[in-house]
Structures are given as C-alpha cells and as structure tokens.
XYZ file of C-alpha atoms in Angstrom:
140
model
C 10.636 -10.436 32.422
C 10.942 -6.744 30.980
C 12.797 -4.601 32.983
C 14.253 -1.225 33.435
C 17.204 -0.567 31.231
C 16.532 -3.458 29.279
C 17.755 -2.981 25.571
C 15.525 -3.755 22.313
C 17.264 -4.650 19.198
C 19.236 -4.324 17.245
C 17.411 -5.135 14.155
C 18.544 -4.167 10.738
C 16.422 -3.586 7.814
C 17.797 -3.247 4.358
C 17.555 -0.174 2.509
C 13.955 1.156 1.419
C 13.823 0.829 -2.146
C 12.342 3.270 -4.586
C 9.553 0.907 -5.561
C 8.464 0.390 -1.838
C 8.389 4.336 -1.335
C 6.204 4.847 -4.444
C 3.745 2.269 -3.209
C 3.517 3.621 -0.019
C 3.088 7.299 -1.654
C 0.767 6.237 -3.967
C -1.532 4.033 -1.427
C -1.454 7.258 1.073
C -2.144 9.678 -2.058
C 1.033 11.735 -1.011
C 1.871 14.275 -3.460
C 5.190 15.632 -2.670
C 7.647 15.072 -5.326
C 10.835 14.678 -2.729
C 9.364 10.942 -2.275
C 9.028 9.977 -5.980
C 11.245 12.125 -8.079
C 15.279 11.882 -7.744
C 16.050 14.904 -9.972
C 13.641 17.077 -7.733
C 15.220 15.780 -4.356
C 18.687 16.746 -5.743
C 17.653 20.185 -6.840
C 16.673 20.270 -3.241
C 20.270 19.372 -2.016
C 19.561 15.501 -1.294
C 21.342 12.666 -2.790
C 18.010 10.665 -4.062
C 14.415 10.500 -2.993
C 13.761 10.488 0.647
C 11.894 7.842 2.630
C 8.564 9.514 4.232
C 8.453 10.239 8.055
C 5.234 8.062 8.328
C 6.878 4.910 6.537
C 9.614 5.172 9.148
C 7.234 5.460 11.971
C 5.473 2.350 10.713
C 8.833 0.305 10.755
C 9.115 1.664 14.363
C 5.748 0.067 15.098
C 6.894 -3.094 13.569
C 10.073 -3.018 15.357
C 8.311 -2.870 18.386
C 5.519 -5.576 17.896
C 8.492 -7.969 16.929
C 10.511 -7.087 19.988
C 7.766 -6.853 22.564
C 4.794 -9.179 21.411
C 1.688 -9.087 23.491
C 2.356 -5.460 24.169
C -0.213 -2.877 22.662
C 1.269 0.396 21.496
C -0.624 3.269 23.063
C 1.581 6.261 22.445
C 4.457 6.934 19.871
C 5.990 10.336 19.636
C 8.934 10.756 16.952
C 11.613 13.223 16.083
C 13.046 13.477 12.927
C 16.705 14.530 12.961
C 17.989 13.978 9.399
C 16.159 12.777 6.135
C 16.708 9.313 5.528
C 17.753 8.539 1.703
C 16.418 5.521 0.043
C 20.009 3.912 -0.134
C 20.591 3.336 3.894
C 20.051 0.261 5.477
C 18.457 1.052 8.766
C 19.206 -0.014 12.385
C 16.362 -0.089 14.996
C 17.334 0.013 18.782
C 15.475 0.902 21.898
C 15.752 0.585 25.883
C 13.277 0.127 28.522
C 12.925 3.609 30.381
C 10.177 3.010 32.640
C 8.266 0.275 33.685
C 5.068 0.421 35.933
C 3.023 -2.456 37.403
C -0.605 -1.309 37.410
C -3.801 -3.175 38.710
C -4.970 -4.228 35.482
C -1.515 -4.731 33.586
C 1.845 -3.144 32.676
C 2.964 -0.074 31.280
C 6.301 0.380 29.260
C 8.268 3.449 28.162
C 10.772 3.120 25.622
C 13.391 5.237 23.808
C 13.652 3.941 19.871
C 16.112 5.106 17.839
C 16.401 4.556 13.802
C 20.047 4.687 12.698
C 21.413 4.973 9.208
C 23.576 2.197 8.418
C 26.135 2.424 5.802
C 29.352 0.030 5.620
C 30.977 2.645 2.912
C 33.821 4.212 4.564
C 32.951 7.593 2.866
C 29.421 7.544 4.183
C 28.085 8.314 7.798
C 27.536 5.032 9.754
C 25.440 5.050 12.940
C 23.921 8.377 12.129
C 20.834 8.944 14.354
C 18.172 9.688 11.851
C 14.716 9.335 14.021
C 14.310 9.217 17.913
C 11.304 8.397 19.698
C 9.624 7.698 22.769
C 6.995 4.853 22.744
C 4.304 3.862 25.500
C 3.165 0.209 25.545
C 0.625 -1.535 27.580
C 0.112 -5.245 28.654
C -3.216 -6.209 30.358
C -3.065 -8.814 32.946
C-alpha cells in the first residue's frame, strides 16, 4: 500500500557517457553543440558537454516506472536547476506528497529529485540538478 510521505528510491545511475548523449542527440536531431562538442561547452564555461534536459526527463520517467509499477504517468513537470555534465553519476529520489482514492482508481502526486553524485572531495556532492512533480494514475 502506498501512502502519503512514502519515499521513492534512492536509485543511483552511472554517469551518462558522451556516446549516450551523442546517440540521444542524433536520434532527436538536436543541433545544439553544447551536447556534442566539449571544446564549445568549455568556451561557454562548462567543464564538459551537458546532458540534455529531455534525456534527464526520460530518466525520471524510467525511475517512476521502476518505483511504481502498474502506475501510469499523467503529468510531469521539471525544473532544471543546474546543468548536468557527463561526468556526474545521478541519484534519483522522490516522495509521495498526495494520494487520492477515486471512484475508478487512485492518483498519486510525487516530488522528484535528481542529484549529482560525485565521491571526489573537490566536487559538489548531492547537488540538486533537477526537481520535479509527477502525477500518476492507477485504475481499479
């Protein structure tokens, strides 16, 4: 039984590789050099290429499917707080903030986080990169 305040995760994901970003960007026909050209990204002040926001959103959807099997995502809103460079592993967390019993099923609202995880002492650990709110539905 899922209830108000229940936590989702944490689930860790290895750092996204440049090859994964290139495949995603190529499939989506995205032309922004920030996602494919490290020298260009560095000229803009980033350490390396950046993981595209829609790719991070897809990771959130995968996290929700793993944590809440049988639930259908109805809505997902995200706020990208800081860029995610390819060298950062990610930690996904969430919490149930609303649970509604409906005549035809149940609805959940969850707060979701993606945090950068880097065990190196000179790097930020636990930095909140993406925050979001998801609404999910499960029929009876």
